[in-house]
Amino acid sequence: MRKFKTESKKLLDLMINSIYTNREIFLRELISNASDAIDKLHFASLTDSSIKLSPEDMAITVSFDADARTITVSDNGIGMDADALEKNLGTIAHSDSQEFKQTNAEAQGDDVDIIGQFGVGFYSGFMVAKQVKVITRAYGSDETNCWSSDGIEGYTIKACDQRDTHGTDVILTLKDDVEGKDGEEGDDYSRFLSEWALRDLITRYSNYVRHPVQMEVSKTRTIEPPEDAPEDAKPEYESYTELETINSMTPIWKKRSADVSDEDYNEFYKSTFHDFEDPARTVSFHAEGTLSYDALLFVPGRAPFDLYSKDYQKGLALYSSGVLIQEKCADLLPDYYNFVRGVVDSADVSLNISRETLQQDRQLMAIARRVERKIHSELVAMRDNEREAYEKVFENFGRGLKYGIYSSYGVKASELSDLLLFWSAREERMVTLAEYAAALKDGQDTIYYACGDDRERVSRLPQVKSALELGYDVLLCTQDVDEFTIQAMRGYHVDAVEGEGDDARDELDLTFQNVSSADFDLASDDEKEAATKAAEDNKALLDAMGKALDGKVGSVTVAAHLSDAVATVSASGPISLEMERVLSQDPAAADNLPKSERVLELNANHPVFAKLAEAQAAGDTERVDLYASVLYDQALMASGLPVDDPIAFANNITKLM
């Protein structure tokens, strides 16, 4: 027996027990090696006319023997002689495939696609096997050699006569099953010794290997009844086996878009990502140059049930030359596009020694940037050309786009703001910020918005009605992230505002204003002057109401323009009423909940205000206090905020009645 070197033994032990974290990938690695062997022979045939190959002859065969507890992966590739066995399997982490790629980088072309990058893939077999045997014959050689090892001490290489043609058989003798103890899960190696299990591993990890991966599969067929069988005889069946190609070989993302129908894309999406609805958008693109890759992306037609749960995992499936590396590579998608599903296939991405995780390098970052730009451009195209479909997409995933602006502290606002949609109170439809800006009143440089949990209720806010009466549009925001997103955006830049004459403006920086803020004021100079005078004339009343609501509001004022409402609650300072409402829904923040500085605004033109003034003039302090409490609670309810004491509110209404 030839001994492994000390450092090789340590590396082998580390690799078997630490480098690979998923035992299932052993078959992926062996199939990838077999594919490389076939490609090497194919490459040799391109430069040596004496090598006669038929594409039909290039195949990989997987078989198993449950009684012997063996799994065999066979290929008819270039094979190895004794020296190659010593070099490639006797030295751990030596990669003949990587060496081949570097030596023949310019000559390979599209006909050869070497997968292997590191020399440890073969040794992943020891994760499940107690003995690995390699029977191989090099092309053009009359000698067959056998390499054998238990993965512990060393290996043997000797001549044998177990193979008649060129190629390689890798035979794994699986470890014995281990029962779990003390609540810990055991090791079930026998689960790999079934047709179903091997088919599943092949289709999951090696479905797009360029060569056929074949297995003898069990089938049944009807036995032809004898001629004299009665008409009501029951049909009889027999079992048989047939060699069947398991993998599909050609990935759909490698095909030209013109050669793939929408139905094919939809079927691939639904079967691969387990959805029952067609995708809302399909994007296929190919990049060549210093970094080459294929990408096939899908915008789902509906939001998955767990999209906003902590268990949801974003990411695109990452392949390298058709071999699945990561089922969900999170690094390829930013969080705000986490709803996108799809595939990226690149032979240029640097992989780590186990191929299970990626090195954080410039190639991966470059692909991620390109994917992000492509998603953005496709969403913009949907917004402009398929508005109804885009509104459905935004309904499903718009919250994530908004959160992307908030979580980046506004850094992503320039990229994502034009993808946002808000309900226009005036237009009664969803509009973009650019569309809102295009309909600005002359001289308007502010985007007005109102927040709440229900669109219909928000549209009836006194401030919203006042703005509409004065000809201003208001965006109605009903998602809990809206206020935080708008605060993070701080403003919106418009390159040009369309219009005629003085209404047209070349460039404009718009600010946002919540109509429920205390400094919201669209009143005319005359209305402001009248409100100031009413406040001065009724200073004693306002002070008395403020005293009655001590601790609940910072002040009681007269509003300059409040439509037909008698009173409303607004907020002064950085914490808006909507922020307080959203933050109050978090039980963990109950003790340290930031409060808005509330202001009760009164309509001096409303008949109720006259009643207040009468009660104040008559010295009826109790009635003034009662009115103040009722009006404040009514204003809270209209703003979607909870009443501090519902029982006291009901009792006050009873007193008034």
Coordinates of C-alpha atoms in Angstrom, one line a residue, residues 159-623:
A159 CA -3.0 -3.7 -13.0
C160 CA -6.4 -5.4 -13.5
D161 CA -8.5 -6.8 -16.3
Q162 CA -11.9 -5.5 -15.3
R163 CA -12.5 -3.1 -18.2
D164 CA -12.3 -3.8 -21.9
T165 CA -12.5 -0.3 -23.3
H166 CA -11.2 3.2 -22.5
G167 CA -12.9 5.1 -19.7
T168 CA -13.3 5.0 -15.9
D169 CA -15.5 3.3 -13.3
V170 CA -15.7 4.8 -9.9
I171 CA -17.2 2.3 -7.4
L172 CA -18.2 3.4 -4.0
T173 CA -18.9 0.9 -1.2
L174 CA -21.1 2.8 1.2
K175 CA -20.5 3.1 4.9
D176 CA -22.7 1.2 7.3
D177 CA -25.7 3.0 8.7
V178 CA -25.4 4.5 12.2
E179 CA -28.4 4.8 14.5
G180 CA -28.9 8.0 16.3
K181 CA -28.3 8.3 20.0
D182 CA -29.4 10.7 22.8
G183 CA -31.7 12.6 20.5
E184 CA -29.1 13.1 17.8
E185 CA -29.8 12.1 14.2
G186 CA -28.0 9.0 12.9
D187 CA -26.3 8.4 9.5
D188 CA -28.5 6.8 6.9
Y189 CA -26.3 5.9 4.0
S190 CA -28.7 3.3 2.7
R191 CA -31.0 6.1 1.4
F192 CA -28.7 6.5 -1.6
L193 CA -29.2 2.9 -2.6
S194 CA -32.4 3.4 -4.6
E195 CA -33.3 4.3 -8.1
W196 CA -35.5 7.2 -6.8
A197 CA -32.7 8.7 -4.7
L198 CA -30.1 8.6 -7.4
R199 CA -32.5 10.1 -10.0
D200 CA -33.3 12.9 -7.6
L201 CA -29.6 13.7 -7.0
I202 CA -28.9 13.6 -10.8
T203 CA -31.8 15.9 -11.7
R204 CA -31.1 18.3 -8.8
Y205 CA -27.4 18.8 -9.2
S206 CA -26.4 17.5 -12.6
N207 CA -29.4 18.0 -14.7
Y208 CA -27.6 20.2 -17.1
V209 CA -24.3 18.4 -17.5
R210 CA -23.7 18.4 -21.3
H211 CA -23.4 14.6 -21.7
P212 CA -26.2 12.0 -21.1
V213 CA -26.3 10.6 -17.6
Q214 CA -28.0 7.3 -17.9
M215 CA -29.5 4.7 -15.5
E216 CA -31.2 1.4 -15.7
V217 CA -34.7 2.3 -14.5
S218 CA -37.6 0.0 -13.6
K219 CA -40.7 0.1 -15.7
T220 CA -43.9 -1.9 -16.2
R221 CA -45.7 -2.8 -19.3
T222 CA -48.9 -4.7 -20.3
I223 CA -48.5 -8.3 -21.3
E224 CA -50.3 -9.1 -24.5
P225 CA -53.1 -11.6 -23.7
P226 CA -53.3 -14.9 -25.5
E227 CA -55.6 -15.2 -28.4
D228 CA -58.0 -17.5 -26.5
A229 CA -58.2 -15.2 -23.5
P230 CA -61.8 -14.2 -22.5
E231 CA -62.9 -10.7 -23.2
D232 CA -63.3 -9.8 -19.6
A233 CA -59.8 -11.1 -18.6
K234 CA -57.9 -8.7 -16.4
P235 CA -54.8 -7.2 -17.9
E236 CA -51.5 -8.5 -16.7
Y237 CA -48.3 -6.5 -16.3
E238 CA -44.6 -7.3 -16.2
S239 CA -41.7 -5.4 -14.8
Y240 CA -38.6 -4.7 -16.9
T241 CA -35.6 -2.4 -16.8
E242 CA -34.5 0.0 -19.5
L243 CA -31.5 2.3 -19.9
E244 CA -32.8 5.9 -19.7
T245 CA -31.2 9.3 -19.9
I246 CA -32.0 11.1 -16.6
N247 CA -30.7 14.6 -17.2
S248 CA -32.0 17.1 -19.7
M249 CA -28.5 18.2 -20.8
T250 CA -29.2 21.4 -22.5
P251 CA -30.3 24.2 -20.0
I252 CA -33.1 26.3 -21.2
W253 CA -31.1 29.4 -20.3
K254 CA -28.4 28.4 -22.8
K255 CA -30.9 28.5 -25.7
R256 CA -31.6 31.6 -27.7
S257 CA -34.8 33.4 -26.6
A258 CA -36.1 33.2 -30.1
D259 CA -36.0 29.4 -29.9
V260 CA -37.9 29.1 -26.6
S261 CA -41.6 29.7 -26.4
D262 CA -43.3 31.6 -23.5
E263 CA -45.0 28.3 -22.6
D264 CA -41.6 26.6 -22.2
Y265 CA -40.3 29.4 -20.0
N266 CA -43.5 29.3 -17.9
E267 CA -43.4 25.6 -17.5
F268 CA -39.7 25.7 -16.5
Y269 CA -40.4 28.4 -14.0
K270 CA -43.4 26.6 -12.4
S271 CA -41.7 23.2 -12.2
T272 CA -38.4 24.6 -11.0
F273 CA -39.6 27.1 -8.4
H274 CA -42.8 25.2 -7.4
D275 CA -45.3 27.9 -8.4
F276 CA -48.7 27.3 -9.9
E277 CA -48.9 30.7 -11.6
D278 CA -47.1 31.9 -14.7
P279 CA -44.4 34.5 -14.0
A280 CA -45.3 38.2 -14.6
R281 CA -42.0 38.8 -16.4
T282 CA -39.3 36.6 -17.9
V283 CA -35.8 38.0 -18.6
S284 CA -33.1 36.0 -20.5
F285 CA -29.7 37.5 -21.3
H286 CA -26.2 36.5 -22.0
A287 CA -22.9 38.3 -21.3
E288 CA -19.6 37.7 -23.0
G289 CA -16.1 39.2 -22.5
T290 CA -13.8 39.1 -19.5
L291 CA -16.7 37.6 -17.6
S292 CA -19.2 35.3 -19.4
Y293 CA -22.5 34.0 -18.0
D294 CA -26.0 33.2 -18.9
A295 CA -29.0 34.4 -16.8
L296 CA -32.6 33.6 -16.8
L297 CA -34.7 35.6 -14.4
F298 CA -38.4 35.6 -13.4
V299 CA -40.6 38.1 -11.7
P300 CA -43.3 36.0 -10.0
G301 CA -46.9 36.6 -10.7
R302 CA -47.7 36.4 -7.0
A303 CA -45.9 36.9 -3.7
P304 CA -44.9 33.7 -1.9
F305 CA -46.7 33.2 1.4
D306 CA -43.4 33.6 3.4
L307 CA -41.9 36.5 1.5
Y308 CA -41.9 38.8 4.5
S309 CA -41.1 36.1 7.1
K310 CA -37.7 35.6 8.7
D311 CA -37.6 32.1 7.1
Y312 CA -37.7 33.4 3.5
Q313 CA -34.4 32.9 1.7
K314 CA -33.6 35.1 -1.3
G315 CA -31.2 34.2 -4.1
L316 CA -30.7 32.9 -7.6
A317 CA -29.6 29.4 -8.4
L318 CA -25.9 29.5 -9.3
Y319 CA -24.6 27.0 -11.8
S320 CA -21.0 26.5 -13.1
S321 CA -21.0 24.9 -16.6
G322 CA -24.4 23.4 -15.9
V323 CA -23.6 22.0 -12.5
L324 CA -25.6 23.3 -9.6
I325 CA -23.3 25.1 -7.1
Q326 CA -25.8 26.9 -4.9
E327 CA -29.5 26.5 -4.9
K328 CA -30.0 30.1 -3.6
C329 CA -27.0 32.4 -4.0
A330 CA -28.0 35.4 -1.9
D331 CA -25.1 37.5 -3.0
L332 CA -26.6 37.7 -6.5
L333 CA -29.6 39.7 -5.4
P334 CA -30.0 42.9 -3.3
D335 CA -32.7 42.6 -0.6
Y336 CA -35.1 44.9 -2.4
Y337 CA -35.2 42.5 -5.4
N338 CA -35.5 39.4 -3.2
F339 CA -38.7 38.4 -4.9
V340 CA -36.9 37.7 -8.2
R341 CA -36.2 34.0 -9.0
G342 CA -34.0 32.5 -11.6
V343 CA -30.7 31.0 -12.7
V344 CA -27.2 32.3 -13.3
D345 CA -24.7 30.0 -15.0
S346 CA -21.0 31.0 -15.3
A347 CA -17.9 29.0 -15.7
D348 CA -15.8 32.1 -14.7
V349 CA -16.9 32.5 -11.1
S350 CA -14.2 31.6 -8.6
L351 CA -15.3 28.8 -6.3
N352 CA -13.8 27.7 -3.0
I353 CA -12.2 24.3 -2.5
S354 CA -15.5 22.5 -2.0
R355 CA -17.5 24.4 -4.7
E356 CA -20.3 24.7 -2.1
T357 CA -19.6 28.3 -1.2
L358 CA -18.2 31.2 -3.3
Q359 CA -15.2 33.3 -2.9
Q360 CA -16.2 36.9 -2.5
D361 CA -14.5 38.2 -5.6
R362 CA -14.9 40.8 -8.3
Q363 CA -16.5 38.3 -10.7
L364 CA -19.4 37.6 -8.5
M365 CA -19.9 41.2 -7.6
A366 CA -19.8 42.2 -11.3
I367 CA -22.5 39.6 -12.1
A368 CA -24.6 40.8 -9.2
R369 CA -24.4 44.5 -10.4
R370 CA -25.4 43.5 -13.9
V371 CA -28.3 41.4 -12.7
E372 CA -29.5 44.3 -10.5
R373 CA -29.3 46.7 -13.4
K374 CA -31.2 44.3 -15.7
I375 CA -34.0 43.8 -13.1
H376 CA -34.3 47.5 -12.7
S377 CA -34.5 48.1 -16.5
E378 CA -37.1 45.4 -16.9
L379 CA -39.3 46.8 -14.1
V380 CA -39.0 50.3 -15.8
A381 CA -40.1 48.7 -19.1
M382 CA -43.1 47.1 -17.4
R383 CA -44.0 50.4 -15.7
D384 CA -44.0 52.2 -19.0
N385 CA -45.4 49.6 -21.4
E386 CA -47.4 47.2 -19.3
R387 CA -48.8 49.4 -16.6
E388 CA -51.6 47.1 -15.5
A389 CA -49.2 44.2 -15.1
Y390 CA -46.6 46.4 -13.3
E391 CA -49.2 47.6 -10.8
K392 CA -49.9 44.0 -10.0
V393 CA -46.2 43.4 -9.5
F394 CA -45.9 46.5 -7.3
E395 CA -48.9 45.4 -5.3
N396 CA -47.1 42.2 -4.5
F397 CA -43.5 43.4 -4.1
G398 CA -43.6 47.2 -3.7
R399 CA -43.2 47.1 0.0
G400 CA -39.7 45.6 -0.5
L401 CA -38.7 48.4 -2.9
K402 CA -39.8 51.0 -0.4
Y403 CA -37.9 49.2 2.4
G404 CA -34.8 49.2 0.2
I405 CA -34.8 53.0 0.2
Y406 CA -35.4 53.1 4.0
S407 CA -32.9 50.5 4.9
S408 CA -30.2 52.2 2.8
Y409 CA -30.9 55.5 4.5
G410 CA -31.9 57.0 1.2
V411 CA -28.8 55.9 -0.7
K412 CA -30.9 53.8 -3.1
A413 CA -33.5 56.5 -3.5
S414 CA -32.2 57.7 -6.9
E415 CA -32.5 54.1 -8.3
L416 CA -35.7 52.9 -6.7
S417 CA -37.9 56.1 -6.3
D418 CA -39.1 56.0 -9.9
L419 CA -40.3 52.4 -9.4
L420 CA -42.6 53.4 -6.6
L421 CA -46.4 53.9 -7.0
F422 CA -48.7 55.8 -4.8
W423 CA -52.5 56.3 -4.9
S424 CA -53.4 59.8 -6.1
A425 CA -56.3 61.3 -4.2
R426 CA -57.1 63.6 -7.1
E427 CA -56.6 61.1 -10.0
E428 CA -58.0 58.1 -8.1
R429 CA -55.3 55.8 -9.5
M430 CA -51.8 54.7 -8.9
V431 CA -49.2 57.2 -10.0
T432 CA -45.4 57.5 -10.0
L433 CA -43.6 60.4 -8.4
A434 CA -42.7 61.6 -11.9
E435 CA -46.4 61.6 -12.9
Y436 CA -47.3 63.5 -9.7
A437 CA -44.6 66.1 -10.6
A438 CA -45.9 66.4 -14.1
A439 CA -49.3 67.6 -12.7
L440 CA -47.9 70.2 -10.2
K441 CA -49.7 73.4 -9.8
D442 CA -47.9 76.5 -11.0
G443 CA -45.3 77.4 -8.3
Q444 CA -45.7 74.1 -6.4
D445 CA -42.5 72.7 -5.2
T446 CA -43.8 70.2 -2.6
I447 CA -45.2 66.7 -2.8
Y448 CA -48.1 66.3 -0.4
Y449 CA -48.9 63.0 1.2
A450 CA -51.1 61.5 3.9
C451 CA -50.6 58.3 5.8
G452 CA -52.9 55.8 7.4
D453 CA -54.0 52.2 7.4
D454 CA -57.0 52.6 5.1
R455 CA -57.1 54.5 1.8
E456 CA -60.8 55.4 2.1
R457 CA -60.4 56.8 5.6
V458 CA -57.2 58.7 4.7
S459 CA -59.0 60.3 1.8
R460 CA -61.5 61.8 4.2
L461 CA -58.9 63.4 6.4
P462 CA -59.7 67.2 6.8
Q463 CA -56.2 68.1 5.6
V464 CA -56.6 65.9 2.4
K465 CA -60.0 67.5 1.6
S466 CA -58.6 70.9 2.1
A467 CA -55.6 70.3 -0.2
L468 CA -57.9 68.9 -2.9
E469 CA -60.3 71.9 -2.6
L470 CA -57.3 74.1 -3.2
G471 CA -56.3 72.2 -6.3
Y472 CA -53.4 70.2 -4.9
D473 CA -53.0 66.4 -5.2
V474 CA -52.2 64.2 -2.2
L475 CA -50.6 60.8 -2.3
L476 CA -52.4 58.4 0.0
C477 CA -49.9 56.1 1.7
T478 CA -51.3 53.0 3.5
Q479 CA -48.3 50.8 4.1
D480 CA -46.5 50.9 7.4
V481 CA -43.1 51.5 5.6
D482 CA -44.4 54.5 3.6
E483 CA -43.7 57.3 6.1
F484 CA -40.2 55.9 6.9
T485 CA -39.4 55.6 3.2
I486 CA -40.4 59.1 2.4
Q487 CA -38.5 60.5 5.3
A488 CA -35.4 58.6 4.1
M489 CA -35.8 60.0 0.5
R490 CA -35.9 63.6 1.8
G491 CA -36.8 64.8 -1.6
Y492 CA -37.4 64.0 -5.3
H493 CA -35.4 65.5 -8.2
V494 CA -37.2 66.2 -11.5
D495 CA -35.1 66.8 -14.5
A496 CA -37.9 68.5 -16.4
V497 CA -41.6 69.3 -15.7
E498 CA -43.7 69.3 -18.7
G499 CA -46.2 72.1 -19.3
E500 CA -47.0 75.1 -21.4
G501 CA -45.6 78.5 -21.0
D502 CA -44.7 79.3 -17.4
D503 CA -45.9 75.9 -16.2
A504 CA -42.9 74.2 -17.9
R505 CA -39.8 74.0 -15.7
D506 CA -36.4 72.6 -16.7
E507 CA -35.3 71.2 -13.3
L508 CA -36.9 71.0 -9.9
D509 CA -36.0 69.6 -6.5
L510 CA -39.3 68.7 -4.7
T511 CA -39.6 68.2 -1.0
F512 CA -42.2 66.0 0.8
Q513 CA -44.7 67.2 3.3
N514 CA -47.1 65.1 5.4
V515 CA -50.5 66.9 5.4
S516 CA -50.9 65.9 9.1
S517 CA -47.9 67.9 10.2
A518 CA -48.5 71.1 12.2
D519 CA -46.7 73.3 9.6
F520 CA -48.9 72.1 6.7
D521 CA -50.5 75.3 5.4
L522 CA -52.1 76.0 2.0
A523 CA -54.4 78.7 3.1
S524 CA -54.5 82.1 1.4
D525 CA -53.2 85.2 3.1
D526 CA -56.7 86.3 4.0
E527 CA -57.5 83.0 5.6
K528 CA -54.2 83.1 7.6
E529 CA -55.0 86.6 8.8
A530 CA -58.5 85.5 9.8
A531 CA -57.2 82.5 11.7
T532 CA -54.6 84.6 13.5
K533 CA -57.3 87.1 14.6
A534 CA -59.6 84.2 15.7
A535 CA -56.8 82.8 17.8
E536 CA -56.1 86.1 19.4
D537 CA -59.8 86.8 20.1
N538 CA -60.2 83.3 21.7
K539 CA -56.8 83.0 23.5
A540 CA -58.5 82.2 26.8
L541 CA -60.5 79.4 25.2
L542 CA -57.5 77.9 23.5
D543 CA -55.5 78.1 26.8
A544 CA -58.4 76.5 28.7
M545 CA -58.7 73.6 26.2
G546 CA -54.9 73.1 26.3
K547 CA -55.1 72.9 30.1
A548 CA -57.9 70.4 29.8
L549 CA -55.8 68.2 27.5
D550 CA -52.6 68.7 29.4
G551 CA -50.2 65.9 28.6
K552 CA -52.1 64.9 25.5
V553 CA -51.3 67.8 23.2
G554 CA -48.6 70.4 23.1
S555 CA -51.0 73.1 22.1
V556 CA -54.4 74.0 20.8
T557 CA -54.5 76.3 17.7
V558 CA -56.9 77.7 15.1
A559 CA -56.3 76.2 11.5
A560 CA -56.3 78.6 8.6
H561 CA -58.1 76.2 6.3
L562 CA -59.8 73.1 7.5
S563 CA -62.6 72.5 5.0
D564 CA -65.8 71.4 6.8
A565 CA -64.2 69.6 9.8
V566 CA -64.4 71.0 13.3
A567 CA -61.0 69.8 14.4
T568 CA -58.0 67.7 13.5
V569 CA -54.9 66.4 15.2
S570 CA -51.5 67.2 13.6
A571 CA -47.9 66.6 14.7
S572 CA -45.1 68.9 15.4
G573 CA -41.5 67.7 15.3
P574 CA -39.6 64.7 13.7
I575 CA -42.1 62.0 14.9
S576 CA -45.2 62.0 12.8
L577 CA -48.6 60.5 13.9
E578 CA -48.1 57.7 11.4
M579 CA -44.6 56.9 12.8
E580 CA -46.1 56.7 16.3
R581 CA -48.9 54.5 15.1
V582 CA -46.5 52.0 13.3
L583 CA -44.0 51.9 16.2
S584 CA -46.8 51.3 18.7
Q585 CA -47.5 48.0 17.0
D586 CA -44.2 46.6 18.3
P587 CA -44.7 45.2 21.8
A588 CA -41.0 45.4 22.5
A589 CA -41.0 49.1 22.0
A590 CA -43.9 49.8 24.3
D591 CA -41.8 51.1 27.2
N592 CA -39.6 53.4 25.1
L593 CA -42.1 54.4 22.4
P594 CA -41.3 57.8 20.9
K595 CA -44.3 60.1 21.0
S596 CA -45.3 62.7 18.5
E597 CA -45.9 66.2 19.7
R598 CA -49.6 66.5 19.0
V599 CA -51.4 69.7 18.1
L600 CA -55.2 70.0 18.2
E601 CA -56.3 72.3 15.4
L602 CA -59.8 73.9 15.4
N603 CA -61.9 75.3 12.6
A604 CA -63.0 78.8 13.7
N605 CA -65.7 78.9 11.0
H606 CA -67.5 75.7 12.3
P607 CA -70.7 76.2 14.4
V608 CA -69.2 74.0 17.1
F609 CA -66.4 76.6 17.6
A610 CA -69.1 79.2 18.4
K611 CA -70.5 76.8 21.0
L612 CA -67.0 76.5 22.5
A613 CA -66.7 80.3 22.6
E614 CA -70.1 80.6 24.3
A615 CA -69.2 78.1 27.0
Q616 CA -65.9 79.9 27.6
A617 CA -67.7 83.3 27.8
A618 CA -70.3 81.9 30.3
G619 CA -67.5 80.6 32.5
D620 CA -68.7 77.0 32.0
T621 CA -65.3 75.4 32.6
E622 CA -66.8 71.9 32.9
R623 CA -68.4 72.2 29.5

